[in-house]
XYZ file of C-alpha atoms in Angstrom:
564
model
C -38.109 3.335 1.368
C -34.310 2.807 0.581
C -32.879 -0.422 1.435
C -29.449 0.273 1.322
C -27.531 -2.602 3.592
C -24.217 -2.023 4.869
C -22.765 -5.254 6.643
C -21.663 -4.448 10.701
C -19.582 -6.965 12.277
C -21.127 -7.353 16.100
C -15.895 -18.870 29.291
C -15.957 -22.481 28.117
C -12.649 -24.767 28.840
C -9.809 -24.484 26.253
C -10.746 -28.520 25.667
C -14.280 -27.399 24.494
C -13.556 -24.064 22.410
C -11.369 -26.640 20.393
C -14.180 -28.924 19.617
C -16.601 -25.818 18.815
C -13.872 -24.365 16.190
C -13.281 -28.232 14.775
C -17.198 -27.910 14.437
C -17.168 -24.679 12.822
C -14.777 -25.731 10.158
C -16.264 -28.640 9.402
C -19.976 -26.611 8.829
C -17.939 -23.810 7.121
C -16.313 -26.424 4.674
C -19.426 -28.085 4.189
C -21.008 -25.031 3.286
C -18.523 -24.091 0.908
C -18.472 -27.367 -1.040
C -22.298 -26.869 -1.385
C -21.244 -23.241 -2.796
C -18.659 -24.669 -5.439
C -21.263 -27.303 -6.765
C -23.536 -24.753 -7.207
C -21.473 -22.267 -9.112
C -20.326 -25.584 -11.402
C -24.354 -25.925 -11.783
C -24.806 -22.244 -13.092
C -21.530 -22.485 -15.092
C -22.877 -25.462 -16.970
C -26.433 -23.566 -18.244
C -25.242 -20.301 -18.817
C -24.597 -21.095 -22.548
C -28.329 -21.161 -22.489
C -28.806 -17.776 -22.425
C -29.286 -16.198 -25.498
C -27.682 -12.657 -24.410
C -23.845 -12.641 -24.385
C -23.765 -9.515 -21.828
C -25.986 -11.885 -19.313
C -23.017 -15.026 -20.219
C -20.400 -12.485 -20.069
C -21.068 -11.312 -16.513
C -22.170 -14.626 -14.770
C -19.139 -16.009 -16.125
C -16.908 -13.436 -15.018
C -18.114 -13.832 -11.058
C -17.790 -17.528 -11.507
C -14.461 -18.005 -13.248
C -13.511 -15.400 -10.185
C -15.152 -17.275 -7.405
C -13.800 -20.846 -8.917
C -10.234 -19.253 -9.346
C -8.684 -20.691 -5.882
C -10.618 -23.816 -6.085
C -9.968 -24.646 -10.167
C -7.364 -22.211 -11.511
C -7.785 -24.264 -15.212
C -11.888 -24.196 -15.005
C -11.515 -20.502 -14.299
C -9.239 -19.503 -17.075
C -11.438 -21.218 -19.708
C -14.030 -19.379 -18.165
C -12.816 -15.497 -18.855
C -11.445 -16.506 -22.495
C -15.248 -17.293 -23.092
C -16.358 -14.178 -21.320
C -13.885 -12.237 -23.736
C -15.673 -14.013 -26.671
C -18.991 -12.470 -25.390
C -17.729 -9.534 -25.032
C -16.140 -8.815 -28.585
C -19.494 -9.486 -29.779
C -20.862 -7.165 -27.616
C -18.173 -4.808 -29.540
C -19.486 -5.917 -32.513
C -23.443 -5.005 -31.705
C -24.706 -3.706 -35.492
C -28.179 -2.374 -34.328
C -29.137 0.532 -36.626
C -30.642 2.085 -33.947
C -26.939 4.512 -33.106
C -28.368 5.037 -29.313
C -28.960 1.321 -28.643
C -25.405 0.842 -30.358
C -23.812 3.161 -28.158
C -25.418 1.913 -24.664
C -24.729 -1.825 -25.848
C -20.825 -0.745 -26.353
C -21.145 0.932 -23.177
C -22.046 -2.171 -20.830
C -19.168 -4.433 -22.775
C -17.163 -1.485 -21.527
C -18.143 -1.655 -18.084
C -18.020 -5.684 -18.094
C -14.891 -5.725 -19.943
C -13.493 -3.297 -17.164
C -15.364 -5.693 -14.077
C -13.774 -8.621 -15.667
C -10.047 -7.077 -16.216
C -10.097 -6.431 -12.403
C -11.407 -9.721 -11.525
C -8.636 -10.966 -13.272
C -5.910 -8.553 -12.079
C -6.437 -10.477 -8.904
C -4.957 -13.205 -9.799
C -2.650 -12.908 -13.152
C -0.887 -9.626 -14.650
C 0.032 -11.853 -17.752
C -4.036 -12.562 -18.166
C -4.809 -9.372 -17.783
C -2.670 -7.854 -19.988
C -3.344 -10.786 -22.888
C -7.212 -10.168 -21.855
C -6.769 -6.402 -22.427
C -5.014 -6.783 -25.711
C -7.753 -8.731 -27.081
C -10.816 -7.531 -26.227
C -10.243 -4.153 -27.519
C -13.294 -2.370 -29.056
C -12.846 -2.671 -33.180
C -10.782 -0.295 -34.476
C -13.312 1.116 -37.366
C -16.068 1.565 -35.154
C -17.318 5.194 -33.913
C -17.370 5.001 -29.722
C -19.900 6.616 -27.348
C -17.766 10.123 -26.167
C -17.274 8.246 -23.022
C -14.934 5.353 -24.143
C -12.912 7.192 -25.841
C -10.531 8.473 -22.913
C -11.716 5.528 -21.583
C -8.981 3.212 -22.309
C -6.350 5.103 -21.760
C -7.939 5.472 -17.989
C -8.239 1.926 -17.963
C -4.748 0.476 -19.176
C -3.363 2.768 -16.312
C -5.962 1.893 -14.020
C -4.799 -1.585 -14.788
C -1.178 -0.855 -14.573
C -1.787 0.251 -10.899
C -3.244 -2.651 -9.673
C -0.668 -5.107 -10.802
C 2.841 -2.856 -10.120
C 3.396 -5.042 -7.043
C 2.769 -8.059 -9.040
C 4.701 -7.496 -12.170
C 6.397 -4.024 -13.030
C 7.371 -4.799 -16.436
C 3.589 -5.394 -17.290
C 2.569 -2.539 -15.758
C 5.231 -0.402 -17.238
C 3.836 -1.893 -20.602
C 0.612 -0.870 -19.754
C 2.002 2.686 -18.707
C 3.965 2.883 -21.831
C 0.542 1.985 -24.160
C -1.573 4.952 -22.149
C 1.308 7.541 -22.667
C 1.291 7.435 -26.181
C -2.016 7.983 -26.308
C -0.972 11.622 -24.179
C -1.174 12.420 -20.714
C -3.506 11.872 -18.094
C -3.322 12.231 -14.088
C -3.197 8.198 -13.272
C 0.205 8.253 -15.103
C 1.656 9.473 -11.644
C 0.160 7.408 -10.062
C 1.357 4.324 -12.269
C 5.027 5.441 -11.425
C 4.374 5.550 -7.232
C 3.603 2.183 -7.781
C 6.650 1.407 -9.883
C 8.426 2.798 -7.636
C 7.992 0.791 -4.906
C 8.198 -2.373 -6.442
C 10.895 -1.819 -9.356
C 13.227 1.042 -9.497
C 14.853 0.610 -12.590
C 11.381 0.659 -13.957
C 10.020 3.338 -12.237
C 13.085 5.857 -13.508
C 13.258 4.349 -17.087
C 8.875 5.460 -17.498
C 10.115 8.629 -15.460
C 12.779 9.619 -18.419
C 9.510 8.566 -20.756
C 7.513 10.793 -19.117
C 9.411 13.997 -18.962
C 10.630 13.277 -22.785
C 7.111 13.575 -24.297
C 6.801 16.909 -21.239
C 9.333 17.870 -23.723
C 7.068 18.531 -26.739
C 4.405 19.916 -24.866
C 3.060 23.573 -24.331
C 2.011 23.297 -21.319
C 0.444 26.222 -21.260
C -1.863 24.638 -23.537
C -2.637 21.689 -21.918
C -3.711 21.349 -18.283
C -3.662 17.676 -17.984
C 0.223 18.292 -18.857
C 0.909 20.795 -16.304
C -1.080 18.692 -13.323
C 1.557 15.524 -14.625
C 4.452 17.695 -14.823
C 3.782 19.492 -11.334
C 2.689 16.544 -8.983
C 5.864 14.535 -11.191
C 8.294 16.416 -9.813
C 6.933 16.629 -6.301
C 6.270 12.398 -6.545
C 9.915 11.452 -8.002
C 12.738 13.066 -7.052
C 16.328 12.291 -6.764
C 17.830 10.155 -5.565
C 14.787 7.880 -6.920
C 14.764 9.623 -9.852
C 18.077 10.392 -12.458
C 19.715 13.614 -11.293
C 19.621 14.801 -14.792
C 15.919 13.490 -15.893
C 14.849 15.765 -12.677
C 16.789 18.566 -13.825
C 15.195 18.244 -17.412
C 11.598 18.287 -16.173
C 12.009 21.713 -14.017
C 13.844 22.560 -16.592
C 10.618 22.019 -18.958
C 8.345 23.727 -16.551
C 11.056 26.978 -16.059
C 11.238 27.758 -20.422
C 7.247 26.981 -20.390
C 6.667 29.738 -17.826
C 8.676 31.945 -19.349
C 7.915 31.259 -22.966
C 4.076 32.449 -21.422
C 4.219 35.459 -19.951
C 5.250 34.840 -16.025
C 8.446 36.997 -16.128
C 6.287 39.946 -16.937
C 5.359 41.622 -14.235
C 2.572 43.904 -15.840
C 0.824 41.251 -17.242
C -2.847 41.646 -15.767
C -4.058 37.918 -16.320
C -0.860 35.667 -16.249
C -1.444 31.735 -17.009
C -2.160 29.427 -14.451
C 0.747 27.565 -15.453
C 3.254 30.893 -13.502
C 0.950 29.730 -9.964
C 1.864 26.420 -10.396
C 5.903 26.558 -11.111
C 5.432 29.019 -8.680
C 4.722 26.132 -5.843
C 8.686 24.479 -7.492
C 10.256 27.228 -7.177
C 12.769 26.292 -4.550
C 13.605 23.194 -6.722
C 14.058 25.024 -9.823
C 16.221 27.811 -8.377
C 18.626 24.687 -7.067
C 18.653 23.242 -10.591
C 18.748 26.119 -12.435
C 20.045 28.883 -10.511
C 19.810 32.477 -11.552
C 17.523 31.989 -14.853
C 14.604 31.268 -12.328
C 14.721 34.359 -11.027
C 12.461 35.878 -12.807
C 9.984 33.528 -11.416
C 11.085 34.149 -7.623
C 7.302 36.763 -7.245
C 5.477 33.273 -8.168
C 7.213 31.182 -4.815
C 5.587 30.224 -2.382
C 5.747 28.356 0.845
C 3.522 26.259 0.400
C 3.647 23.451 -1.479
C 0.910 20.876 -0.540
C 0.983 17.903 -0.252
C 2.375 15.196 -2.576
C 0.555 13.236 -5.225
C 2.597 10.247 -2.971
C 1.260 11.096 -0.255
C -2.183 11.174 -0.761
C -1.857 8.227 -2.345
C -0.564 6.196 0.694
C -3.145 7.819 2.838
C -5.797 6.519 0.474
C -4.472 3.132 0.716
C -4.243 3.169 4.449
C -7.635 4.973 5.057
C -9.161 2.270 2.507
C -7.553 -1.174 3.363
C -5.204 -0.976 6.732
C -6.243 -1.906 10.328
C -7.230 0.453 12.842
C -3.309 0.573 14.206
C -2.545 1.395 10.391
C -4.315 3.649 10.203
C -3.873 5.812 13.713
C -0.040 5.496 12.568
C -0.943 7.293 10.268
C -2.312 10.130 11.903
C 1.220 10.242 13.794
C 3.505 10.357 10.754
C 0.545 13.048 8.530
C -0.194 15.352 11.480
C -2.402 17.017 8.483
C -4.698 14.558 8.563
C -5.126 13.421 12.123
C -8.403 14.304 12.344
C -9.706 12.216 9.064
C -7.334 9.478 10.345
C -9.174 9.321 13.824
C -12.354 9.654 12.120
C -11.469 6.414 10.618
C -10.047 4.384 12.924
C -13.300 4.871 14.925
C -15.925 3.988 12.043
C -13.481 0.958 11.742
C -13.123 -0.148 15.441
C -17.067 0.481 15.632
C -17.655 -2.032 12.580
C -15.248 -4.606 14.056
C -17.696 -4.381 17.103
C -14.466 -3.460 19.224
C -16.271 -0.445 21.781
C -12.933 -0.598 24.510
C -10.900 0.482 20.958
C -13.306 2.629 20.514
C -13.360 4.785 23.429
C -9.605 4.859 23.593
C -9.577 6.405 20.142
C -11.959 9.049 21.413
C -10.181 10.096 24.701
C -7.017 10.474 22.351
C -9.193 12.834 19.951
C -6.961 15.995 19.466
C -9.611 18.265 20.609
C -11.944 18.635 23.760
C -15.125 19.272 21.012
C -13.976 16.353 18.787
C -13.487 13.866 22.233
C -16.847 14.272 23.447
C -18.641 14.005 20.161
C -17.001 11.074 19.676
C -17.707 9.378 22.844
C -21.537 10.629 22.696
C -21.618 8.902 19.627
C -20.286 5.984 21.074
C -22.578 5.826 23.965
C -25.171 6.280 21.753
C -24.834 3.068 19.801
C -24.216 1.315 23.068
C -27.628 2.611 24.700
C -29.916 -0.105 22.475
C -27.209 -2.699 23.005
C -30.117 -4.248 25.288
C -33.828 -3.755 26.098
C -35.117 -3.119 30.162
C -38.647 -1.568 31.030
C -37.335 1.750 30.645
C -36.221 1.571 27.075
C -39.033 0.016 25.946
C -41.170 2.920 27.181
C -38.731 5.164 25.455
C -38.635 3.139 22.520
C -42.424 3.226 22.136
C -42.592 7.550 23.556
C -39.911 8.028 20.520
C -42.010 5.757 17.751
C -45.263 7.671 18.996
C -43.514 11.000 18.150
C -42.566 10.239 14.467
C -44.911 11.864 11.959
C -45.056 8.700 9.419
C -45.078 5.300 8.978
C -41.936 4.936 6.804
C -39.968 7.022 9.828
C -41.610 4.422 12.161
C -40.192 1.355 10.390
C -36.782 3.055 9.857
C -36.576 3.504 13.710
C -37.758 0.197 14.794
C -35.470 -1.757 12.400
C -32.402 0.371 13.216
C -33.200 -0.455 17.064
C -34.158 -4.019 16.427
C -30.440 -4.037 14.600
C -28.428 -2.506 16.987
C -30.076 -4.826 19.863
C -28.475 -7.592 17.976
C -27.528 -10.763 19.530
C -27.517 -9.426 22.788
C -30.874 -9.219 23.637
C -32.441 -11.174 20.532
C -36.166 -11.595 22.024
C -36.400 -8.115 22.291
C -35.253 -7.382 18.893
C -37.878 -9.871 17.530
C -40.209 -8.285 19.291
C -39.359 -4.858 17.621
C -39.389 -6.576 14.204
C -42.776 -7.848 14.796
C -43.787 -4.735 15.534
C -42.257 -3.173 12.013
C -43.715 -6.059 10.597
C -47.278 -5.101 11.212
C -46.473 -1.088 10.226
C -45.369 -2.296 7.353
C -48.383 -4.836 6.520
C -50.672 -1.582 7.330
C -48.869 0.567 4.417
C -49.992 0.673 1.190
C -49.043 -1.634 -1.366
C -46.063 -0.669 -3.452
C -42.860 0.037 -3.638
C -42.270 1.126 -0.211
C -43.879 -1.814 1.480
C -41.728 -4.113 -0.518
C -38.652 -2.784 0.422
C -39.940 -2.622 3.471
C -40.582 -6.272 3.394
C -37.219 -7.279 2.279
C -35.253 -5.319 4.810
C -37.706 -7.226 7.317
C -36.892 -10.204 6.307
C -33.128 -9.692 5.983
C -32.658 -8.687 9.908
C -35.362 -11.810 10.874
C -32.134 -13.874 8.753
C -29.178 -12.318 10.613
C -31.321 -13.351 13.889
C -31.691 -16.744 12.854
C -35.431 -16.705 12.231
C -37.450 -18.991 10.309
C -39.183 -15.809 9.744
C -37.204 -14.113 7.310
C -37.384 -16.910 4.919
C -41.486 -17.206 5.443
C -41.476 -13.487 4.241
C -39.333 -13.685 0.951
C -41.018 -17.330 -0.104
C -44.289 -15.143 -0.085
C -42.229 -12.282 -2.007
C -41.328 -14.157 -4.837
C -44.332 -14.571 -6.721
C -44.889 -10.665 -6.236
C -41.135 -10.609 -7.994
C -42.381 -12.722 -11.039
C -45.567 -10.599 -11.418
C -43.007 -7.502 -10.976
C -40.814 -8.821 -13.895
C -43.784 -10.117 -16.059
C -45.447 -6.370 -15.953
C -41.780 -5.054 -16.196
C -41.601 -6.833 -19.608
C -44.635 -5.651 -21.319
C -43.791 -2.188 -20.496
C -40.333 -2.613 -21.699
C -39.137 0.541 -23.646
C -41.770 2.571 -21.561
C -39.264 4.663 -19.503
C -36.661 1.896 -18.748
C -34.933 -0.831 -20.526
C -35.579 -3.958 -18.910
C -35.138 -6.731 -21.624
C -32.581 -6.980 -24.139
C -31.700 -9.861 -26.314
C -34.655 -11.158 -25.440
C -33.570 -11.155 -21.684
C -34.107 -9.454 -18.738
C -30.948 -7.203 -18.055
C -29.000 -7.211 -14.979
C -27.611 -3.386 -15.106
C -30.250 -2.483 -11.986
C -32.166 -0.399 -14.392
C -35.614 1.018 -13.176
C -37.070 0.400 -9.904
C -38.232 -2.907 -10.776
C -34.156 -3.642 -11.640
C -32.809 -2.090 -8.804
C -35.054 -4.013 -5.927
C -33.973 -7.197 -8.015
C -30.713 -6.380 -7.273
C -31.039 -5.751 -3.930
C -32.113 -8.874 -3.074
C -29.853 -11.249 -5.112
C -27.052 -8.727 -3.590
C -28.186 -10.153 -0.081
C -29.208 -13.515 -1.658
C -25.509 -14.921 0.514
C -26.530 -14.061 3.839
C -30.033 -16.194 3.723
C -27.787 -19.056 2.323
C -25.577 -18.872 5.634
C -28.980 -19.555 7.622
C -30.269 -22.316 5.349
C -28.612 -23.244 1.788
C -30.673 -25.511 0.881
C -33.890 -23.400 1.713
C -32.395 -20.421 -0.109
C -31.535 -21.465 -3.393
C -34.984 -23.324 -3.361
C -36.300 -19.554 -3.073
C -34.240 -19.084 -6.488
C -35.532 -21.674 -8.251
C -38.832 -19.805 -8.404
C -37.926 -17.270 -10.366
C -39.314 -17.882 -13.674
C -37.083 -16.217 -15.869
C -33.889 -18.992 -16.407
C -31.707 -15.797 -16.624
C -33.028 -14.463 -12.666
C -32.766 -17.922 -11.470
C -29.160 -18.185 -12.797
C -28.014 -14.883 -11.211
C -30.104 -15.712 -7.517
C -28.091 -19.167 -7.593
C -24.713 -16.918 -8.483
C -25.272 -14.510 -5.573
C -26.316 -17.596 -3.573
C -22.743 -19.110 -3.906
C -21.193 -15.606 -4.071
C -22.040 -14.574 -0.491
C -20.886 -17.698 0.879
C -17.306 -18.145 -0.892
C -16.286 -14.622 -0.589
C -17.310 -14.605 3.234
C -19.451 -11.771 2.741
C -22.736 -14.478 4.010
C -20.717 -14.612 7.960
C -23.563 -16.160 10.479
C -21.694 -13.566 12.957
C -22.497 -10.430 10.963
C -25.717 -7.827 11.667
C -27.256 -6.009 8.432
C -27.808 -2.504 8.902
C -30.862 -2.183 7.193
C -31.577 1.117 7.624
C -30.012 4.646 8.831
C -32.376 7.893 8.982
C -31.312 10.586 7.429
């Protein structure tokens, strides 16, 4: 069974909503105290450990988490987490396939950290990046070796807004390294933020596009193309522009797309074909040859898409129906969103507006079956039941039983909690009836998670009688070590998710937040009994995790499970 959760958010006097709120905050500030002291409690053993990449990543979520609350503490905390992982860099094993998967998790925890840190401080980021490069004299694994030039612009992105002149450092580093797509990308964001900037890496930019065949180089043409439909005048220098269509008008015709016999022209006389316009304006009758490659067509620009992913990804539900208005392209996606997100928020009258406003008769009634839908287990009569138990007769297995009754005993939510309980229970004893394994572990968990967001004593009864089946999991885990998966190294179990075994760990401590918003105390008890120092550490992380970065919220419902 896959236990993949996905969080889904579901009249007193004024005098006494006041007090309830005052309440709230006080339990909500309590709760994060309790969180803090925690994290200052796994901070203080994790040079314990004898593996740097287990130090390197609990230290990177703490100095994170403790950024707000002890800016200093947190600092000190990713210059040690860079120490870790230059000796990560500097792994010697013999063995030249350990070497290269060690170098390949500093790379990925190096690249978790750097956007931790990008949060917070471009200047940190940047002096992080500088020194935690991999060694110079070292051979890389084939896939780090684009890999930082992805990353610096990667990088570069996410701190534009925060400070350009980092970012166009960042940009500068990547482009002398050649070209790649983010570069475009890189310069949207300048662009907003710092125009001076943003034209002085455009001039940088079109130079190099200067001593380029482009016909030889794809990842040249793609920058050169989506440049000039991303920065144009008057954001860009009049003459700069005129240089890079100029660049792209002497490459086509250097390669063959003036000739009209040519049975197999380059790609590269398609794609100046979709400037044309532009280049005729700049460069008047020497494009002319060109003029059987124009089209009408153009597509939309690299800017574009890049403001619709940004909108789709992080705006509100008004953002992002806006957006459908001013992109009539993609008013269908854009709808499409703003119902999954009005659904999550709970918000059903939102909802149903956005479906009566669906462009198309098909699309409106889709929509609002789908809405119904989720609103027909929103509570349980006589009826349903009998339907509930007709459709749970019909299913073919015990694993499609289980799925059904937890997604029903999930959508019934708060409203109608002693029916949902009652559902539970009855997934509960399905799942005791199922063979032990995998499946009925998972199973298990996901039982336990939706007893939590009920408020059940339940849910914590299950996983106290889980853990010693986790120790026994890891213990067995560990003498078959090297046996198909990787579970230990440096002498410590590795928290990468490997294996099945890995994976269900990580599951849990993943969820580990939302049992501490039903009891704190009671949950990192339950961590405590994992044996291994290094488990214990990471339960205790998640523990504090879940509560500080609000994703542990009393008023949230786990979707457990959605058939397939």
């Amino acid at each position: 069974m896959c236990v993949t959760c996905l969080l889904l958010v579901f009249c007193a006097s004024a005098r006494s909503q006041e007090s309830a709120r005052g309440a709230d905050d006080t339990a909500a500030a309590a709760l994060r105290g309790k969180a803090i002291d925690l994290l200052e409690s796994v901070a203080a053993q994790v040079e314990s450990l004898r593996s740097a990449e287990n130090r390197a990543r609990i230290r990177s979520n703490i100095a994170e988490l403790l950024w707000k609350h002890d800016e200093k503490r947190a600092r000190s905390l990713f210059a040690v987490v860079g120490e870790d992982i230059n000796a990560g860099f500097n792994n010697e094993d013999s063995d030249e396939g350990t070497r290269n998967h060690t170098l390949l998790v500093f790379w990925q925890l190096r690249s978790d950290t750097l956007s931790r840190i990008a949060k917070h401080d471009p200047e940190l980021t940047l002096a992080f990046f500088q020194s935690t490069r991999p060694p110079a004299n070292i051979e890389l694994p084939y896939q780090m070796r684009d890999g930082q030039k992805s990353l610096e612009l990667r990088l570069a992105s996410e701190i534009a807004a925060k400070n350009p002149q980092i970012a166009l450092k960042l940009g500068r580093e990547s482009l002398a390294n050649g070209f790649s797509p983010e570069l475009v990308s890189v310069l949207i964001k300048l662009k907003r933020t710092d125009q001076s900037a943003a034209q002085v890496f455009h001039k940088e930019i079109v130079d190099k596009l200067k001593n380029v065949d482009l016909a030889e180089d794809y990842t040249a043409i793609a920058v050169s193309v989506n440049l000039a439909r991303s920065f144009q005048p008057p954001e860009a220098n009049d003459s700069v522009y005129r240089d890079l269509l100029g660049v792209l008008l002497a490459s086509a015709l250097e390669n063959g797309c003036a000739d009209t016999t040519a049975e197999y022209p380059p790609q590269i006389c398609v794609e100046v074909g979709t400037l044309f316009s532009r280049i005729e304006k700049y460069h008047g009758t020497r494009a002319a040859p060109l003029k059987r490659w124009a089209q009408s067509e153009e597509g939309t620009s690299p800017e574009t898409w890049e403001e619709v992913r940004e909108v789709l990804q992080e705006g509100t539900v008004d953002e992002i129906l806006a957006l459908a208005e001013k992109y009539p392209e993609m008013q269908r996606q854009a709808y499409w969103e703003a119902l999954g997100k009005a659904q999550a928020a709970g918000d059903t009258d939102k909802a149903r507006k956005i479906a009566s406003e669906f462009p198309d008769e098909e699309g409106r009634s889709y929509m609002l079956a789908q809405i119904e839908g989720n609103q027909e287990w929103k509570s349980l009569n006589a009826e349903k039941l009998t339907q509930v138990q007709q459709e749970l007769s019909a299913l073919r297995t015990n694993e499609e039983r289980i799925q059904f009754l937890l997604m029903v005993a999930m959508q019934l939510g708060r409203n109608d909690r002693k029916a949902a309980l009652g559902l539970l229970s009855q997934a509960g004893q399905i799942i005791d009836s199922t063979r032990p394994g995998r499946a009925q572990l998972e199973g298990q968990i996901a039982l336990a998670m939706l007893y939590c967001s009920l408020k059940s004593d339940r849910g914590f009864s299950i996983m106290e009688s889980l853990i010693p089946r986790f120790n026994e999991l890891v213990a067995a885990s560990t003498l078959l070590d090297g046996f198909g998966h990787t579970y230990i190294r440096d002498g410590e179990w590795n928290m990468s998710g490997e294996g099945d075994v890995g994976r269900l760990l990580n599951t849990v401590a993943q969820n580990a937040g939302f049992f501490a918003a039903l009891d704190f105390d009671r949950s990192v008890n339950l961590a405590s009994q994992m044996e291994r120092p290094e488990l214990r550490l990471m339960a205790k992380l998640k523990i504090a995790q879940g509560v500080l970065a609000g994703t542990a919220n009393p008023a949230l419902m786990f979707q457990v499970y959605r058939h397939h």
